[in-house]
Amino acid sequence: MSTPNLLPSSSIPGMFADTEEAMVMDSDCLDDSWMRRPLIPITIPEHLTFNPEEERARLHRQYLLMLEQAFSGTDSNTGIEESDETDAFLADEFRALDLESPTDEEDIANFFNGITKDKDYAPYPNKTTALLDILDNLPRLRLSTSQMQMILWLLKETGATDVPSYKVFRQLQADLRELCGSSPKAYTSGLGNHFYVNDIRDSVARDFSNPEIARHLQFYPEETDGPISEVWQAARWKEFSPAQLTPMYARGLRQFYIEELAQLKDGSYVIPHNWIIRDKILHADCTDASFSPEGWTVSSTTRSVAASEFELNFEDIVARLGDSDIVWKDKTTIPEMPNPLRKLAQGDDLYVVMIPVWADDVSGNKSKQYNKHINLYMVNSCLPGHLLQQEYFIRFVSTSPHATSPEQFSALRDQVRPSFLHSETETNPVRCFNAHTKRPCRFILRVPSLPADNPQQSEEASHIGGNGNMGCRKCHTGGPHEHTESDFGYDALHYEGVFRTAQEIRDELQKQLRQAMYGVEKTVSDMQTATGVKDKVAQHWIEQLLAKAKDLKQADPSRSIESVAEELQKWFDDQPGDKINPLLDIAGLDPSQDTPVEILHTILLGIIKYIWHMVHTSMSDTDRDLFAIRLQATNIDGLTVPPIRAAYMMQYRNNLIGKHFKTLMQTMAFHVHDIVTPAQFRLIKAAGALGALLWVPEIENMAQYLKDLDTLIGNVLDAFGDVDPSKILIKIKLHLLPHLLSDIRRFGPAIRNSTEVFECYNAIFRLCSIYSNHQAPSRDIALKFCGMDRLRHMISGGYYWSDGDKKWVQAGKSVLDILHSKPIIQRHLGWVAPTKLTPGLIRMKSKKKAIPVEWSMTKASEYSTRLNVPLSSLWRHGTTVTAQSGDRCAIGSWVIFKDDAMSDLYYVGRVYELLIHEQGASSDATQLVTLESFNLGDSLHPDFDCPVLQRVDSLGGKDFTVIESKLIQFIISVQHDCRLMHCRASLLQPQVQERQIMEKTNHAISHSDDEHFIINMFALHNATLLRKALPRSLTTPRPLYEDRRAHHAEIASLLRTTQAVKRAQTQEKRKATLASNRAKKQAAEEARKEKAPEHDGEYEGEMISDEEEAEESHDEQIPPPRKRRRGGRGTGRS
């Protein structure tokens, strides 16, 4: 029986499907009884007759409100599952008002032929369509279909010309996507899930053709004795073979490939074997080649040659000497010439691009209702690390509410793998336009790392997870409790173990698959438990093989296990799709080692979160109030954290997020005295010191840095052992800390692998998800990201191929001016424009507030003995000064400064006065800073292990120093020594509500003096610069225990006793629970049997509870309704 659809269909794209409407049914409609109800026709009362003019007025008011929300950037957008029905009603009302008349291809052509075109806005027809496209593709300001239609309607109503209809506008965007963008590609995984993928090759090609990006791309590994800040300066890129890295250096139209004969400017011949940057200059490691009557020979020694010394490449030499004249004496040691890569490049420059890929599960909703999607993003790690922290450089790859990350990685693998040059049958490298060199080039893709949180990285590494016996994805540490609680096993958890490898994982998965063919599930499970190797893709096949083996054995019990396994092996080999983790097929990628430890989830949401829980759960209510008061009194200047809301953090202490833990990590140690135990205090200090060393953008001395880091990691683990020895057994994040050492050595500073920028990018994904009609979310979201990428490319000056001009072109001049001249567009696109800082520049107060004063009236005049300043000269007071580091330092800021530009000595002071010379008078300096002078102590604070500061007195008063503003080096965080001076919460401060000062008051800390301070060594900002300025004696980490292994053995001895007691208690609880459940079940069964005779017949109006209905309907597997009447109308239950 066909049921007519009484619901109105929508013709508006992006809101509802053209032929289907999403229906949300109440729980009372879970059965099919509603389909048997008679259809009730809907009649509209006459007094509700539609009036177009009234509706226009009402919709105009509605539009003004929506327009204000859209342009103010407020987050008023909600998803379908959490919105009212406004959009749905507006869709129908738009049709009633005939705002969107039917449009065919002829109408679209007439629009483009009838408008005035402006070539400065090419490829847009004019300014109006360009601005509308920008408005529709701003990542963090998404507009619904209704809102966009209202904007178009408003433009027409105000008399604007050349305004397209909605369908014409969408057609224009489709044409632009075809011209200079890309479209998502459909993909069906081996498990049968369908989703869409944005081709990463298109994304990388746009990077090359974007002048804002291409000029920053770095293609060669670098050896440096100086600071290490980028991944290409660390060891990871050097692990690839020279053939897997960028194989050539181009000068003009001439390419010099590795493993090819080349001639230098001095006339000598060499064979370069790799390209590498040394001392900021590109070099090649070469062996000399020479000609002899017997043939060409190659020396056995290698020397480094600058790229600028190369003169002729192999093609030039062949053209000059002839191919027949290049005969090698020992052909077995000579590589093939020309390099096969040269042929694949077909005369274009050839580059290798590194693309780390991030994956995680993300909710598609903004509400608390979870709407799971698995997302993949990527970045181009050939770009400097500071750029990759901007949303502008993040690229969306794919999403799906159905396909798992291995399934989506399989699609990515298929995009990457043809670019890997394993054989001559592989596809040519991807061709694109290089905006930096202004000529075509080709590129090959590599995946060097997989940043993600720990559970996701375990999945990518085919690992059983952190709760398994072998809980580490990177090494073989772990085992049953008999081992981990032994002296040796417990100690091993505090260090890196024997590393896993991709080949080892691959072999183990093959063993599990083979074992599954024998039909014994426990054997496979035991293998997974013993090795920690468990793969989602392989598990899909293991379950099928176990089931098939069981069926075959039951069908013929006399059949041997070997014959069953042999048949299943043949069946398994014939099955299409991936059999194991597709990431194991990507050359040069080892998912077990190339999943670097991520500090957001491991440190902030791991270590600091554990500590915070320990601390606040052990506090009394009085202690919590005191801690909140102290935390609120923190001097946040120099910390780069948002204003602290201590009362909020304490009220919602179990629901804090990353930014709160980052604040606590840097400040908690100064506020917990007399509240926590000595062991907890040591742990808080150790974690703060570790965090300050991890959040550094560059590493000055890698060997020294790793040595210090090893000590600090050991201190954190040992301090955890003192507080809770069992923590490292159940929290894998503690064991992962030692792996930071090898990850930093391979990938550079830990913050380069932080996923905070990806987590922020999820907000853009959610907006795309909310405005999808949820019929094809993977396609809709991918398509929207294609539009945003296209817009970003166009207004950034990206090149695209013009079929009409037969060349690579850019958008019109007016389009290119938008990004650089409109800061609001920069912010919405997530692009941070380069800023030109002027160190030493003092920002002056407004002229109304900055009244000129004579030199003699300033504090500087009393202490500037070295400056020749006329007493009558006029000066204005400033508000901030820019330090050499780019920090803006205000009055009261603590800074590191020099007293002379050529000096290597650093001093600490507090900004007291900023002066700017009034033009017209002569002096030695025009911008001066007056600083309060403080002495740096020779030893660390006995409690906080931080350097101490004490004011310098001058004749019984304060001492000051006057310097030129350009001598300010950087800002630091300094806290008052409240513990030493016994500062109390004795101040009362009025509350501020709604920007009004209230009569209500809050307690605040009253500092006992202004003389004693502590340099905050737990601060993240300028941590590297601070340690460079201070004496090494004040910054060298000191281990908590000199003999760590002995300490671990002592803890393990206590742990075995406590764990045995815990297991016994757990066993008793389990037995008691089983007995209780068994008794309840038996009592319920007896009660049901006693009531069974009463259930025959009819009942009038008797109510059945949820529990009774659930038990009665259990055998039928029908979800129980909340409450219903049985009988009621004289009919019994059949």
PDB file of N, CA and C in Angstrom, residues 637-676:
ATOM      1  N   ASP A 637      50.725  38.832  33.965  1.00  0.00           N
ATOM      2  CA  ASP A 637      51.560  39.545  33.001  1.00  0.00           C
ATOM      3  C   ASP A 637      52.787  38.694  32.677  1.00  0.00           C
ATOM      4  N   GLY A 638      53.019  38.446  31.410  1.00  0.00           N
ATOM      5  CA  GLY A 638      54.134  37.604  30.984  1.00  0.00           C
ATOM      6  C   GLY A 638      53.789  36.142  30.872  1.00  0.00           C
ATOM      7  N   LEU A 639      52.510  35.761  31.094  1.00  0.00           N
ATOM      8  CA  LEU A 639      52.105  34.360  31.003  1.00  0.00           C
ATOM      9  C   LEU A 639      51.379  34.038  29.698  1.00  0.00           C
ATOM     10  N   THR A 640      50.837  35.047  29.027  1.00  0.00           N
ATOM     11  CA  THR A 640      50.040  34.865  27.798  1.00  0.00           C
ATOM     12  C   THR A 640      48.908  33.861  28.010  1.00  0.00           C
ATOM     13  N   VAL A 641      48.211  34.004  29.145  1.00  0.00           N
ATOM     14  CA  VAL A 641      47.018  33.202  29.407  1.00  0.00           C
ATOM     15  C   VAL A 641      45.837  34.151  29.510  1.00  0.00           C
ATOM     16  N   PRO A 642      44.630  33.655  29.255  1.00  0.00           N
ATOM     17  CA  PRO A 642      43.458  34.532  29.401  1.00  0.00           C
ATOM     18  C   PRO A 642      43.258  34.899  30.868  1.00  0.00           C
ATOM     19  N   PRO A 643      42.488  35.942  31.147  1.00  0.00           N
ATOM     20  CA  PRO A 643      42.230  36.310  32.549  1.00  0.00           C
ATOM     21  C   PRO A 643      41.722  35.120  33.342  1.00  0.00           C
ATOM     22  N   ILE A 644      42.268  34.947  34.517  1.00  0.00           N
ATOM     23  CA  ILE A 644      41.935  33.787  35.342  1.00  0.00           C
ATOM     24  C   ILE A 644      40.578  33.989  36.013  1.00  0.00           C
ATOM     25  N   ARG A 645      39.714  33.007  35.895  1.00  0.00           N
ATOM     26  CA  ARG A 645      38.422  32.996  36.583  1.00  0.00           C
ATOM     27  C   ARG A 645      38.475  31.882  37.618  1.00  0.00           C
ATOM     28  N   ALA A 646      39.101  32.191  38.741  1.00  0.00           N
ATOM     29  CA  ALA A 646      39.388  31.162  39.736  1.00  0.00           C
ATOM     30  C   ALA A 646      38.120  30.560  40.325  1.00  0.00           C
ATOM     31  N   ALA A 647      37.122  31.402  40.607  1.00  0.00           N
ATOM     32  CA  ALA A 647      35.881  30.880  41.183  1.00  0.00           C
ATOM     33  C   ALA A 647      35.203  29.914  40.223  1.00  0.00           C
ATOM     34  N   TYR A 648      35.204  30.249  38.948  1.00  0.00           N
ATOM     35  CA  TYR A 648      34.617  29.366  37.937  1.00  0.00           C
ATOM     36  C   TYR A 648      35.384  28.045  37.884  1.00  0.00           C
ATOM     37  N   MET A 649      36.709  28.113  37.874  1.00  0.00           N
ATOM     38  CA  MET A 649      37.514  26.895  37.777  1.00  0.00           C
ATOM     39  C   MET A 649      37.288  25.994  38.981  1.00  0.00           C
ATOM     40  N   MET A 650      37.098  26.587  40.143  1.00  0.00           N
ATOM     41  CA  MET A 650      36.874  25.759  41.319  1.00  0.00           C
ATOM     42  C   MET A 650      35.451  25.212  41.340  1.00  0.00           C
ATOM     43  N   GLN A 651      34.489  26.008  40.882  1.00  0.00           N
ATOM     44  CA  GLN A 651      33.107  25.539  40.866  1.00  0.00           C
ATOM     45  C   GLN A 651      32.936  24.368  39.905  1.00  0.00           C
ATOM     46  N   TYR A 652      33.603  24.450  38.737  1.00  0.00           N
ATOM     47  CA  TYR A 652      33.503  23.396  37.724  1.00  0.00           C
ATOM     48  C   TYR A 652      34.824  22.640  37.628  1.00  0.00           C
ATOM     49  N   ARG A 653      35.353  22.296  38.758  1.00  0.00           N
ATOM     50  CA  ARG A 653      36.703  21.714  38.840  1.00  0.00           C
ATOM     51  C   ARG A 653      36.808  20.363  38.145  1.00  0.00           C
ATOM     52  N   ASN A 654      35.692  19.666  37.948  1.00  0.00           N
ATOM     53  CA  ASN A 654      35.740  18.371  37.269  1.00  0.00           C
ATOM     54  C   ASN A 654      35.477  18.475  35.771  1.00  0.00           C
ATOM     55  N   ASN A 655      35.327  19.701  35.266  1.00  0.00           N
ATOM     56  CA  ASN A 655      34.991  19.873  33.853  1.00  0.00           C
ATOM     57  C   ASN A 655      35.878  20.916  33.186  1.00  0.00           C
ATOM     58  N   LEU A 656      37.122  21.009  33.609  1.00  0.00           N
ATOM     59  CA  LEU A 656      38.023  21.984  33.022  1.00  0.00           C
ATOM     60  C   LEU A 656      38.518  21.505  31.664  1.00  0.00           C
ATOM     61  N   ILE A 657      38.979  22.451  30.851  1.00  0.00           N
ATOM     62  CA  ILE A 657      39.479  22.141  29.511  1.00  0.00           C
ATOM     63  C   ILE A 657      40.940  22.551  29.407  1.00  0.00           C
ATOM     64  N   GLY A 658      41.503  22.407  28.225  1.00  0.00           N
ATOM     65  CA  GLY A 658      42.944  22.586  28.033  1.00  0.00           C
ATOM     66  C   GLY A 658      43.471  23.919  28.514  1.00  0.00           C
ATOM     67  N   LYS A 659      42.766  25.024  28.220  1.00  0.00           N
ATOM     68  CA  LYS A 659      43.283  26.340  28.604  1.00  0.00           C
ATOM     69  C   LYS A 659      43.359  26.489  30.115  1.00  0.00           C
ATOM     70  N   HIS A 660      42.430  25.862  30.838  1.00  0.00           N
ATOM     71  CA  HIS A 660      42.478  25.921  32.300  1.00  0.00           C
ATOM     72  C   HIS A 660      43.677  25.145  32.831  1.00  0.00           C
ATOM     73  N   PHE A 661      43.913  23.962  32.267  1.00  0.00           N
ATOM     74  CA  PHE A 661      45.052  23.165  32.734  1.00  0.00           C
ATOM     75  C   PHE A 661      46.376  23.835  32.377  1.00  0.00           C
ATOM     76  N   LYS A 662      46.418  24.551  31.262  1.00  0.00           N
ATOM     77  CA  LYS A 662      47.638  25.270  30.907  1.00  0.00           C
ATOM     78  C   LYS A 662      47.914  26.380  31.924  1.00  0.00           C
ATOM     79  N   THR A 663      46.877  27.039  32.388  1.00  0.00           N
ATOM     80  CA  THR A 663      47.034  28.067  33.416  1.00  0.00           C
ATOM     81  C   THR A 663      47.482  27.447  34.734  1.00  0.00           C
ATOM     82  N   LEU A 664      46.848  26.339  35.127  1.00  0.00           N
ATOM     83  CA  LEU A 664      47.209  25.691  36.387  1.00  0.00           C
ATOM     84  C   LEU A 664      48.647  25.180  36.360  1.00  0.00           C
ATOM     85  N   MET A 665      49.072  24.647  35.248  1.00  0.00           N
ATOM     86  CA  MET A 665      50.435  24.121  35.135  1.00  0.00           C
ATOM     87  C   MET A 665      51.470  25.200  35.428  1.00  0.00           C
ATOM     88  N   GLN A 666      51.178  26.437  35.043  1.00  0.00           N
ATOM     89  CA  GLN A 666      52.142  27.526  35.186  1.00  0.00           C
ATOM     90  C   GLN A 666      52.040  28.251  36.519  1.00  0.00           C
ATOM     91  N   THR A 667      50.940  28.090  37.231  1.00  0.00           N
ATOM     92  CA  THR A 667      50.717  28.929  38.419  1.00  0.00           C
ATOM     93  C   THR A 667      50.425  28.161  39.698  1.00  0.00           C
ATOM     94  N   MET A 668      49.985  26.908  39.592  1.00  0.00           N
ATOM     95  CA  MET A 668      49.476  26.206  40.763  1.00  0.00           C
ATOM     96  C   MET A 668      50.503  26.084  41.876  1.00  0.00           C
ATOM     97  N   ALA A 669      51.775  25.918  41.525  1.00  0.00           N
ATOM     98  CA  ALA A 669      52.801  25.693  42.545  1.00  0.00           C
ATOM     99  C   ALA A 669      52.900  26.846  43.550  1.00  0.00           C
ATOM    100  N   PHE A 670      52.549  28.067  43.132  1.00  0.00           N
ATOM    101  CA  PHE A 670      52.697  29.236  44.005  1.00  0.00           C
ATOM    102  C   PHE A 670      51.527  29.413  44.963  1.00  0.00           C
ATOM    103  N   HIS A 671      50.499  28.558  44.860  1.00  0.00           N
ATOM    104  CA  HIS A 671      49.287  28.814  45.636  1.00  0.00           C
ATOM    105  C   HIS A 671      48.837  27.643  46.493  1.00  0.00           C
ATOM    106  N   VAL A 672      49.595  26.541  46.520  1.00  0.00           N
ATOM    107  CA  VAL A 672      49.117  25.356  47.235  1.00  0.00           C
ATOM    108  C   VAL A 672      49.853  25.126  48.557  1.00  0.00           C
ATOM    109  N   HIS A 673      50.733  26.057  48.978  1.00  0.00           N
ATOM    110  CA  HIS A 673      51.425  25.850  50.243  1.00  0.00           C
ATOM    111  C   HIS A 673      50.421  25.822  51.389  1.00  0.00           C
ATOM    112  N   ASP A 674      50.685  24.939  52.350  1.00  0.00           N
ATOM    113  CA  ASP A 674      49.821  24.704  53.515  1.00  0.00           C
ATOM    114  C   ASP A 674      48.485  24.063  53.132  1.00  0.00           C
ATOM    115  N   ILE A 675      48.346  23.608  51.881  1.00  0.00           N
ATOM    116  CA  ILE A 675      47.100  22.975  51.447  1.00  0.00           C
ATOM    117  C   ILE A 675      47.337  21.528  51.049  1.00  0.00           C
ATOM    118  N   VAL A 676      48.459  21.231  50.370  1.00  0.00           N
ATOM    119  CA  VAL A 676      48.730  19.885  49.879  1.00  0.00           C
ATOM    120  C   VAL A 676      49.853  19.252  50.696  1.00  0.00           C
TER     121      VAL A 676
END
